[in-house]
Each structure stands twice: as C-alpha cells, then as structure tokens.
Coordinates of C-alpha atoms in Angstrom, one line a residue:
M17 CA 116.3 -11.8 31.1
K18 CA 119.6 -12.6 29.4
E19 CA 122.0 -9.9 28.4
T20 CA 122.5 -10.9 24.8
A21 CA 123.3 -7.5 23.3
T22 CA 126.6 -7.1 21.6
D23 CA 126.0 -3.4 20.9
P24 CA 124.9 -0.8 23.5
S25 CA 121.3 -0.6 22.3
V26 CA 118.6 -3.2 22.8
F27 CA 114.9 -3.7 22.0
G28 CA 115.2 -2.2 18.5
S29 CA 115.8 1.3 19.9
F30 CA 118.9 1.6 17.7
R31 CA 116.5 2.9 15.0
D32 CA 115.7 6.1 17.0
R33 CA 118.1 9.0 16.6
S34 CA 116.6 10.7 19.7
G35 CA 118.1 8.0 22.0
F36 CA 118.2 4.4 22.9
V37 CA 118.0 1.8 25.7
F38 CA 121.1 0.1 26.9
I39 CA 122.2 -2.2 29.6
K40 CA 125.0 -1.4 32.1
D41 CA 126.0 -3.6 35.1
G42 CA 122.7 -5.5 34.7
A43 CA 120.5 -2.4 34.9
F44 CA 118.5 -0.8 32.0
Y45 CA 119.0 2.9 31.1
R46 CA 117.8 5.1 28.3
Q47 CA 120.3 7.5 26.7
I48 CA 118.8 10.8 25.4
N49 CA 120.8 12.3 22.6
P50 CA 121.4 16.1 22.2
I51 CA 119.1 16.2 19.1
Y52 CA 116.1 15.5 21.4
K53 CA 117.0 18.2 24.0
E54 CA 114.2 20.7 23.1
N55 CA 111.5 18.0 23.1
Y56 CA 112.7 16.4 26.3
D57 CA 112.8 19.8 28.1
K58 CA 109.2 20.4 26.9
L59 CA 108.1 16.9 28.0
T60 CA 109.4 17.5 31.5
G61 CA 108.9 21.2 31.8
S62 CA 105.3 21.3 30.5
G63 CA 104.1 18.9 33.1
L64 CA 103.2 16.3 30.5
A65 CA 105.5 13.6 31.8
E66 CA 104.2 14.0 35.3
A67 CA 100.6 14.0 34.1
I68 CA 100.8 10.7 32.2
I69 CA 102.9 9.0 34.8
Q70 CA 100.3 9.9 37.5
A71 CA 97.6 8.5 35.1
E72 CA 99.6 5.3 34.9
L73 CA 100.1 5.7 31.2
L74 CA 103.9 6.2 31.1
I75 CA 106.6 4.2 32.8
P76 CA 108.2 6.3 35.7
H77 CA 111.8 7.1 35.3
Q78 CA 114.5 9.1 37.1
E79 CA 117.5 11.0 35.7
V80 CA 120.8 9.5 36.7
A81 CA 124.5 10.5 36.5
I82 CA 126.3 7.8 34.8
D83 CA 128.6 7.6 31.7
P84 CA 126.8 7.4 28.3
A85 CA 126.7 4.1 26.5
T86 CA 128.9 5.3 23.7
N87 CA 131.6 7.9 23.1
A88 CA 129.0 10.2 21.6
A89 CA 127.6 13.0 23.7
A90 CA 124.4 12.4 25.7
Y91 CA 122.0 15.1 26.8
K92 CA 120.5 13.0 29.7
I93 CA 120.6 9.4 31.0
I94 CA 117.4 8.2 32.6
K95 CA 116.6 5.0 34.4
P96 CA 113.1 3.7 33.8
E97 CA 111.3 1.3 36.1
I98 CA 111.5 -2.3 35.0
V99 CA 108.6 -4.0 33.4
P100 CA 108.5 -7.6 34.8
F101 CA 108.1 -9.2 31.3
V102 CA 108.4 -7.8 27.8
S103 CA 105.5 -8.9 25.6
Y104 CA 104.6 -8.3 22.0
P105 CA 101.4 -7.6 20.0
Y106 CA 101.4 -11.1 18.4
E107 CA 101.2 -12.5 22.0
W108 CA 98.2 -10.3 23.0
C109 CA 94.6 -11.3 23.0
F110 CA 92.0 -9.0 21.3
S111 CA 91.2 -7.1 24.5
Q112 CA 94.8 -6.5 25.3
L113 CA 95.5 -5.0 21.9
K114 CA 92.3 -2.9 22.3
A115 CA 93.4 -1.7 25.7
A116 CA 96.8 -0.8 24.3
A117 CA 95.2 1.2 21.5
L118 CA 92.9 3.2 23.8
A119 CA 95.8 3.9 26.1
T120 CA 97.9 5.2 23.2
L121 CA 95.0 7.5 22.2
N122 CA 94.5 8.8 25.8
I123 CA 98.3 9.6 25.9
Q124 CA 98.0 11.5 22.6
K125 CA 95.0 13.5 23.9
I126 CA 96.8 14.5 27.1
A127 CA 99.9 15.3 25.0
I128 CA 98.0 17.7 22.8
Q129 CA 96.7 19.5 25.8
H130 CA 100.3 20.1 26.8
E131 CA 101.3 21.3 23.3
M132 CA 103.0 18.0 22.4
S133 CA 102.2 15.0 20.2
L134 CA 103.3 11.4 19.9
K135 CA 105.8 11.0 17.0
D136 CA 105.6 7.2 17.4
A137 CA 102.4 5.2 17.9
S138 CA 104.0 1.8 17.9
A139 CA 102.3 -1.1 19.7
Y140 CA 105.8 -2.3 20.7
N141 CA 106.1 0.9 22.8
I142 CA 103.3 -0.4 25.0
Q143 CA 103.8 -2.9 27.8
F144 CA 101.6 -4.3 30.5
R145 CA 102.5 -3.5 34.1
N146 CA 100.3 -4.1 37.2
G147 CA 97.6 -5.4 34.7
K148 CA 97.5 -2.1 32.7
P149 CA 99.0 -1.0 29.4
L150 CA 101.5 1.9 29.6
L151 CA 104.0 3.6 27.3
I152 CA 107.7 2.6 27.9
D153 CA 109.3 4.9 25.3
T154 CA 109.8 8.2 27.1
I155 CA 111.1 9.9 24.0
S156 CA 108.1 9.2 21.8
F157 CA 106.9 12.8 22.0
E158 CA 107.6 16.0 20.0
I159 CA 106.5 19.6 20.2
F160 CA 103.1 20.0 18.6
D161 CA 103.1 21.6 15.2
A162 CA 99.7 22.8 14.0
T163 CA 100.9 23.1 10.4
K164 CA 101.4 19.4 10.0
P165 CA 99.3 16.2 10.2
W166 CA 99.8 13.7 13.0
I167 CA 103.0 12.0 12.0
A168 CA 102.1 8.8 13.8
Y169 CA 98.6 8.4 12.3
R170 CA 99.6 5.8 9.7
Q171 CA 101.6 3.8 12.3
F172 CA 98.6 3.9 14.7
C173 CA 96.3 2.6 12.1
Q174 CA 98.7 -0.2 11.1
H175 CA 99.6 -1.2 14.7
F176 CA 96.2 -0.9 16.3
L177 CA 93.2 -0.1 14.2
A178 CA 93.7 -2.4 11.2
P179 CA 94.7 -5.5 13.3
L180 CA 91.7 -5.0 15.7
V181 CA 89.3 -4.6 12.7
L182 CA 90.7 -7.7 11.1
M183 CA 90.5 -9.7 14.4
S184 CA 86.9 -8.6 15.1
R185 CA 85.5 -8.8 11.5
L186 CA 87.4 -11.8 10.1
D187 CA 89.5 -14.0 12.4
V188 CA 91.0 -13.3 15.7
R189 CA 94.2 -15.2 14.7
L190 CA 95.1 -12.4 12.3
N191 CA 97.0 -10.7 15.0
Q192 CA 99.7 -13.2 14.0
L193 CA 100.3 -10.9 10.9
F194 CA 102.6 -9.0 13.3
R195 CA 105.0 -11.9 13.1
I196 CA 105.2 -11.3 9.3
F197 CA 104.9 -7.6 9.1
I198 CA 106.9 -6.1 12.0
D199 CA 105.4 -2.7 11.5
G200 CA 101.8 -4.0 11.5
P201 CA 99.7 -5.3 8.5
P202 CA 100.0 -2.8 5.6
L203 CA 96.7 -0.8 5.2
E204 CA 96.4 -1.9 1.5
L205 CA 96.5 -5.5 2.7
A206 CA 94.0 -4.9 5.4
S207 CA 91.7 -3.1 3.0
A208 CA 91.9 -6.0 0.5
L209 CA 91.1 -8.6 3.2
L210 CA 88.2 -6.8 4.8
P211 CA 84.7 -7.7 3.6
F212 CA 82.7 -5.4 1.3
N213 CA 80.3 -4.3 4.0
T214 CA 83.0 -2.5 5.9
L215 CA 82.9 0.2 3.2
F216 CA 79.6 1.2 4.9
N217 CA 81.3 1.8 8.2
F218 CA 82.5 5.3 8.2
A219 CA 85.5 4.8 10.6
I220 CA 86.7 1.7 8.7
L221 CA 86.1 3.4 5.3
S222 CA 88.1 6.6 6.3
H223 CA 90.9 5.2 8.4
I224 CA 91.6 2.0 6.5
H225 CA 90.1 1.9 3.0
L226 CA 90.5 5.6 2.0
H227 CA 93.7 5.9 4.1
A228 CA 95.2 3.0 2.1
R229 CA 94.2 4.6 -1.2
S230 CA 95.7 7.9 0.0
Q231 CA 99.0 6.1 0.8
K232 CA 99.1 4.7 -2.6
H233 CA 98.3 8.0 -4.3
F234 CA 101.1 9.9 -2.4
S235 CA 103.6 7.0 -2.6
G236 CA 106.9 8.3 -3.9
K237 CA 105.8 12.0 -3.8
P238 CA 107.5 14.6 -1.7
Q239 CA 106.3 14.7 1.9
A240 CA 105.6 18.4 1.7
M241 CA 102.9 17.7 -1.0
H242 CA 101.2 15.3 1.4
E243 CA 101.4 17.6 4.4
R244 CA 100.0 20.5 2.4
N245 CA 96.8 18.6 2.0
F246 CA 96.5 17.4 5.6
R247 CA 97.4 20.2 7.9
M248 CA 95.7 20.0 11.3
N249 CA 95.2 22.5 14.1
K250 CA 94.7 21.4 17.7
L251 CA 90.9 21.1 17.4
T252 CA 91.0 18.9 14.3
H253 CA 93.7 16.9 15.8
L254 CA 91.7 16.2 18.9
A255 CA 88.7 15.4 16.7
L256 CA 90.7 12.8 14.9
V257 CA 91.8 11.2 18.2
D258 CA 88.2 11.2 19.5
N259 CA 87.0 9.6 16.2
L260 CA 89.7 6.8 16.4
F261 CA 88.9 6.3 20.1
S262 CA 85.2 5.9 19.4
A263 CA 85.8 3.5 16.5
I264 CA 88.1 1.3 18.6
K265 CA 85.8 1.4 21.6
R266 CA 83.0 -0.1 19.5
L267 CA 85.1 -3.0 18.2
E268 CA 84.2 -6.3 20.0
W269 CA 85.2 -10.0 19.8
K270 CA 82.7 -12.5 21.1
I271 CA 84.4 -15.3 22.8
P272 CA 83.4 -18.6 21.2
R273 CA 83.2 -21.9 23.0
S274 CA 86.4 -23.8 22.5
E275 CA 87.9 -27.1 23.7
W276 CA 90.5 -25.3 25.9
S277 CA 88.5 -22.3 27.2
D278 CA 86.0 -24.7 28.7
Y279 CA 88.6 -27.3 29.8
Y280 CA 87.9 -27.0 33.5
D281 CA 84.2 -27.7 32.9
E282 CA 85.1 -31.1 31.5
T283 CA 88.1 -32.1 33.6
N284 CA 88.3 -35.5 35.2
Y285 CA 89.5 -34.1 38.5
S286 CA 87.2 -34.4 41.5
D287 CA 86.9 -31.3 43.7
E288 CA 89.1 -33.0 46.3
S289 CA 91.8 -34.0 43.9
L290 CA 91.8 -30.5 42.3
E291 CA 92.2 -28.8 45.7
Q292 CA 95.0 -31.2 46.6
K293 CA 96.8 -30.4 43.3
K294 CA 96.5 -26.7 44.2
E295 CA 98.0 -27.4 47.6
I296 CA 100.9 -29.3 46.1
V297 CA 101.7 -26.5 43.6
A298 CA 101.5 -23.9 46.4
E299 CA 103.8 -26.0 48.6
F300 CA 106.4 -26.3 45.9
V301 CA 106.2 -22.5 45.0
E302 CA 106.7 -21.7 48.7
K303 CA 109.9 -23.7 48.8
V304 CA 111.4 -21.8 45.8
K305 CA 110.0 -18.3 46.6
P306 CA 110.2 -17.1 43.0
V307 CA 110.0 -13.5 41.7
L308 CA 108.9 -14.5 38.2
V309 CA 106.7 -17.5 37.2
W310 CA 105.8 -18.7 33.7
D311 CA 102.7 -20.8 33.6
L312 CA 102.9 -22.8 30.3
G313 CA 99.6 -24.1 29.1
A314 CA 97.8 -22.0 31.7
N315 CA 94.4 -22.2 30.1
T316 CA 92.3 -19.5 31.8
G317 CA 94.8 -19.1 34.6
R318 CA 93.5 -21.1 37.5
F319 CA 96.9 -22.1 38.7
S320 CA 98.5 -18.8 37.7
R321 CA 96.3 -17.3 40.5
I322 CA 98.0 -19.4 43.1
T323 CA 101.3 -17.6 42.4
A324 CA 99.7 -14.2 41.8
S325 CA 97.9 -14.4 45.1
R326 CA 101.4 -14.5 46.7
G327 CA 102.4 -11.3 45.0
I328 CA 104.5 -13.2 42.4
Q329 CA 104.7 -11.8 38.9
T330 CA 103.1 -14.5 36.7
V331 CA 103.0 -14.8 32.9
S332 CA 100.1 -17.0 32.0
F333 CA 100.7 -18.5 28.6
D334 CA 98.2 -20.5 26.4
L335 CA 97.8 -21.2 22.7
D336 CA 94.0 -20.9 22.8
F337 CA 92.7 -17.4 21.9
A338 CA 89.5 -17.8 23.8
A339 CA 91.2 -19.1 27.0
V340 CA 93.6 -16.1 27.0
E341 CA 90.8 -13.7 26.3
K342 CA 88.8 -15.1 29.2
N343 CA 91.9 -15.0 31.5
Y344 CA 92.6 -11.3 30.6
R345 CA 89.0 -10.2 31.0
S346 CA 88.9 -11.9 34.4
C347 CA 92.2 -10.1 35.4
V348 CA 90.7 -6.8 34.4
A349 CA 87.4 -7.4 36.2
D350 CA 89.3 -8.5 39.4
G351 CA 91.9 -5.7 39.3
E352 CA 94.6 -8.4 39.1
K353 CA 98.1 -6.8 39.1
F354 CA 100.3 -9.9 39.0
I355 CA 99.1 -11.9 36.0
T356 CA 99.9 -11.1 32.4
P357 CA 97.9 -13.5 30.1
L358 CA 99.6 -14.1 26.8
L359 CA 99.3 -16.2 23.6
L360 CA 101.9 -18.8 23.0
D361 CA 102.1 -22.0 21.0
L362 CA 104.9 -23.8 22.8
T363 CA 105.6 -26.0 19.7
N364 CA 106.2 -22.8 17.7
P365 CA 107.3 -20.2 20.3
S366 CA 107.8 -16.5 19.6
P367 CA 111.0 -16.1 17.7
A368 CA 113.6 -13.3 17.6
L369 CA 112.5 -10.8 14.9
G370 CA 113.6 -7.7 13.1
W371 CA 117.0 -6.4 12.0
G372 CA 119.7 -9.0 12.8
H373 CA 117.1 -10.7 15.0
R374 CA 117.7 -7.9 17.5
E375 CA 114.5 -5.9 17.6
R376 CA 112.1 -8.5 19.2
M377 CA 113.3 -11.1 21.6
S378 CA 112.5 -14.8 21.4
L379 CA 110.8 -16.4 24.3
E380 CA 114.0 -18.0 25.5
E381 CA 115.9 -14.6 25.4
R382 CA 113.3 -13.3 27.9
G383 CA 114.1 -15.9 30.4
P384 CA 114.9 -17.8 32.4
A385 CA 111.9 -17.7 34.7
D386 CA 112.5 -18.5 38.3
V387 CA 109.8 -21.2 38.0
V388 CA 107.9 -22.7 35.1
L389 CA 104.6 -24.4 35.8
A390 CA 103.9 -27.2 33.2
L391 CA 100.6 -28.7 34.5
A392 CA 98.5 -31.1 32.5
L393 CA 100.8 -30.3 29.5
I394 CA 103.3 -33.1 29.0
H395 CA 100.9 -35.5 27.3
H396 CA 99.9 -32.8 24.8
L397 CA 103.5 -32.1 23.9
A398 CA 104.6 -35.8 23.8
I399 CA 101.5 -37.4 22.2
S400 CA 99.7 -34.7 20.3
N401 CA 102.9 -33.2 19.0
N402 CA 105.3 -36.3 18.9
L403 CA 107.9 -34.5 21.0
P404 CA 110.3 -36.9 22.9
F405 CA 110.8 -36.3 26.6
S406 CA 114.4 -35.5 26.0
K407 CA 113.6 -32.6 23.7
I408 CA 111.0 -31.3 26.1
A409 CA 113.3 -31.5 29.1
Y410 CA 116.2 -29.8 27.2
Y411 CA 114.0 -26.9 26.1
F412 CA 112.4 -26.5 29.6
K413 CA 115.9 -26.3 31.1
K414 CA 116.6 -23.3 28.9
L415 CA 113.4 -21.6 30.1
C416 CA 113.6 -21.9 33.8
K417 CA 115.6 -22.4 37.0
H418 CA 112.9 -24.5 38.7
L419 CA 110.2 -26.6 37.1
I420 CA 106.9 -27.7 38.6
I421 CA 105.6 -30.3 36.2
E422 CA 102.7 -32.8 36.2
F423 CA 103.1 -36.2 34.7
V424 CA 99.9 -37.7 33.2
P425 CA 100.2 -41.4 32.5
K426 CA 98.6 -43.4 29.6
A427 CA 96.0 -44.7 32.0
D428 CA 94.6 -41.2 32.5
S429 CA 91.3 -40.6 30.6
Q430 CA 92.7 -37.4 29.0
V431 CA 95.6 -39.4 27.5
Q432 CA 93.2 -42.1 26.4
R433 CA 91.1 -39.5 24.6
L434 CA 94.2 -38.3 22.7
L435 CA 95.1 -41.9 21.7
A436 CA 91.5 -42.7 20.6
T437 CA 92.0 -41.0 17.3
R438 CA 95.5 -42.2 16.5
E439 CA 97.8 -45.2 16.7
D440 CA 99.7 -45.6 19.9
I441 CA 103.3 -45.2 18.7
F442 CA 104.6 -44.1 22.1
P443 CA 106.1 -47.1 23.9
D444 CA 108.5 -44.8 25.8
Y445 CA 105.6 -42.7 27.2
T446 CA 106.1 -44.1 30.7
Q447 CA 106.7 -42.5 34.1
E448 CA 110.1 -44.2 34.4
S449 CA 111.2 -42.9 31.0
F450 CA 109.9 -39.4 31.9
E451 CA 112.0 -39.3 35.1
N452 CA 115.1 -40.7 33.4
E453 CA 115.0 -38.1 30.6
F454 CA 114.2 -35.2 32.8
S455 CA 116.9 -36.2 35.3
A456 CA 119.5 -35.5 32.6
F457 CA 118.7 -31.8 32.8
F458 CA 117.0 -31.4 36.2
I459 CA 117.5 -32.5 39.8
I460 CA 114.2 -34.0 40.9
H461 CA 113.7 -32.8 44.5
T462 CA 110.3 -34.3 45.2
A463 CA 107.2 -35.8 43.6
K464 CA 103.7 -36.0 45.0
K465 CA 100.7 -38.1 43.8
I466 CA 97.4 -36.4 43.3
K467 CA 94.5 -38.1 45.2
D468 CA 92.0 -40.2 43.2
T469 CA 94.2 -39.8 40.0
S470 CA 97.2 -41.5 38.5
R471 CA 98.9 -38.2 38.1
T472 CA 102.1 -37.0 39.8
V473 CA 103.4 -33.4 40.3
Y474 CA 107.2 -33.0 40.4
W475 CA 109.4 -30.2 41.7
M476 CA 112.7 -30.1 39.8
E477 CA 115.7 -27.8 39.7
S478 CA 117.7 -27.1 36.6
R479 CA 121.2 -28.6 36.6
T480 CA 124.0 -26.0 36.4
S481 CA 126.1 -28.0 33.9

C-alpha cells in the first residue's frame, strides 16, 4: 500500500475526535486522544477488549511508546495488527455484507454485557481477515448510558440493514449505492424504493419505513427531544440488537445462473490443458514467492486457490455478483483463510472517495500487489471494452510488481464468440502486438503455451523506470 497521506491521519479517521490512524516509518498506528481516556480505560479494564479479540471480532493491538503524530497530546498510541487488504462495502457480495452486519451486532451484544456500547456502527470499520469479518476501529466504544438510545442505531440501519434489504428484495447491485452515499443509502430513499409488501414485514416496517418517518419528524429538532422519547435500558437495548440480528439472519439472496458464475462449466479447456495451466501458474508463482496476490477476473476463484494453498494472501476480484457470491460461500464452507473475494469492474475500478478523496482509497492506492493474475481476461478488456494493449499494460504496471497474464488469440473459440456479435475492428489484436506493447512496461521473463490450445501464459516483471 502506498503512503499517500500528506496529513498524519488516514482512512478517514480525521473525522473522529477520539483519535486517528497514522503512518510512521512505514508502520500503522492509532493515536488515542485524551478526550477518549475514560472510555479506553473502560474498554481495556472491563475485559471487553480481551473478550472480543478472543472471539476474533476485534483486531488485536498492543500499546507502544512512540511519539504522537502531532504536537497535540496523546493519551495512548496503539499498534494494531495489519489487515492484508482494505476493502469497502461496495466491493462486498451480499453474504459478506450480511456477515459484517451480524459481526457488528455480536460485538454490540458483548459490549452491553461489559457496560459499554458501540458509538459507531460503520460498515467501513469492518474488514475481512483470515476469512472473517472483524472490527478494526478500537475506539468505536463508549460507556453504556441507559438514559439514551443507541447512538449508532441509525448508522447501523443505513450501513447494513437497508442495503441488505434492498439487495435481497430488489437488486443485488444496489450495494453500489455506497459509492454515491458514503454513509450508506438514506433510510427515506430505501423506504421509497422498497416494494409495498415490505410494509407487512415487521422488521422492515419498524427499522426502515417507520425509522425513516421518525428521522423526518425529528429533523432539525433538538437532540434532547428525540432522546426523551427513545430512552433504552440494558434489556430493551439487548432486545433491539436481537431483533436486528434475527431480521438480518433471515435475509437471503438466491444466486442466479449467470454467464460468468458458470464459466468453468462451459470452458473450452480439456481437463489436461486446464491442469497444465494450473501447473504453469503455480510454477511462476513459486519463482516470485509473493506475499500478496490480486487475481483480476477471478470468477469463482479456481486459480486464486493455487496461491491461497501456498499460504499467500489472495484478493479474488470479479465483476459478476453471482461468481463472487459463490466464491465467498465456498471460502466460508472450506474455512479458507487466505482468499478475500471482492467485486470489481476493472473498466471502472473503485475510486478514491470522501472528503478530499482521502477517506476511501482507490484500487491503485491499495497496491501495488506483489503479483497480479490476469488469466482469460485480456480478450474481454481489449475486444469487449475496446481497450488498447498499451492502456492495459500501463494500468497493470501501476497495480503490480509481477504480472502473470494469459494471452488468448483470435483463433480461440472464446474470442470468436465475442466477435460473433460485432464487427472485427481489432487488426492490432495479435500476439506480436501484445508482446510489443507490454514490453514497454514489463520485462517478459518467460512464456509457456498451454497444451491443446492456442493460448500462452506469460510471467512479466514491472520495469522500474
């Protein structure tokens, strides 16, 4: 990950008065400000931090003695464990967002039992590590106050419940609303979009429709007036958490058949050629010995599992929601710790978002990866999306140090299928042109033909200048 910060705080943590994340000498730290002292002491002294760390729901951290990031006083500096790859809700499939929501509610339930409560219920505070969702914001807690409602209730509904209901009841692609509304889709919008029959679902009625109406009613009115009507003791608070948990647990998304999620059922590889392709990829990976791999156009993650089986952290990207959902469900079923399946349209990759483009990082800012796998991808970029080889090579150079890429020539049946519905305006789509254009940005170490096909797999290394 590049160190692009020009100020001491990163990841949008500059909004939090309690503290912020900063980078020093290439390492990540979290500064805890004096204003958060009482809550931090309760978090550590009550046993809450230890309990949720042991439950693998909170990122482990240690207190360290280093200078604060700014001249202002710091109460503590902690060093959290590093998450291999930072991802965002608009890159998660349905089941990932659902798992993150249930993890957040489990954290809140444990917190209440320790006389604390989440003051933030942001989806951006959840990351996936070892295949599981966990909280990375150690200072998201405050001492429980039975005279007030759950301060993070609205945020939880906007970041988790509303998107999940929209995805399951309308269209799974509505998770992309996070790219427009950085704090999740507004409840009034979710309420307006949802079909009439959701009014007869008690959980959706109360937590989205009536909640949206309540927000509108109290908009612009003093907070004390709102809190006076919604005070909650510990039992009612736990009841709310249980109700939300049950509502989200019941939400489902049935995976439809799609062109890409069933790709391997219709591939033109023979069993022998597919096995040889796996061997070639494994051989090239062994030569590089990467720590982090990005598999672009990973489909359901067949080749991601080659790197994951070697204990290499692998981010498995694909643009097809059904393929990513299948990949994630397989990872959960197998207890896979080294694959993170994510949604990505490579022709419109995740941008930098938020204030000054500093709160959510672009895909490029989260690189470069040690290795990018680009298998059975080049023809989709060049022919389906009219991207010149030079543009593809230039962008891939920014994403990785090493590239393992498959060239699929025009003679291949998959390319012929793409050309069947359009005019062939690609005279430069040749293997010679491919090698020439990529050589401007990469050193081509070796290339190997795949048996019984016209395809070639290359191992390249990014040029330093």
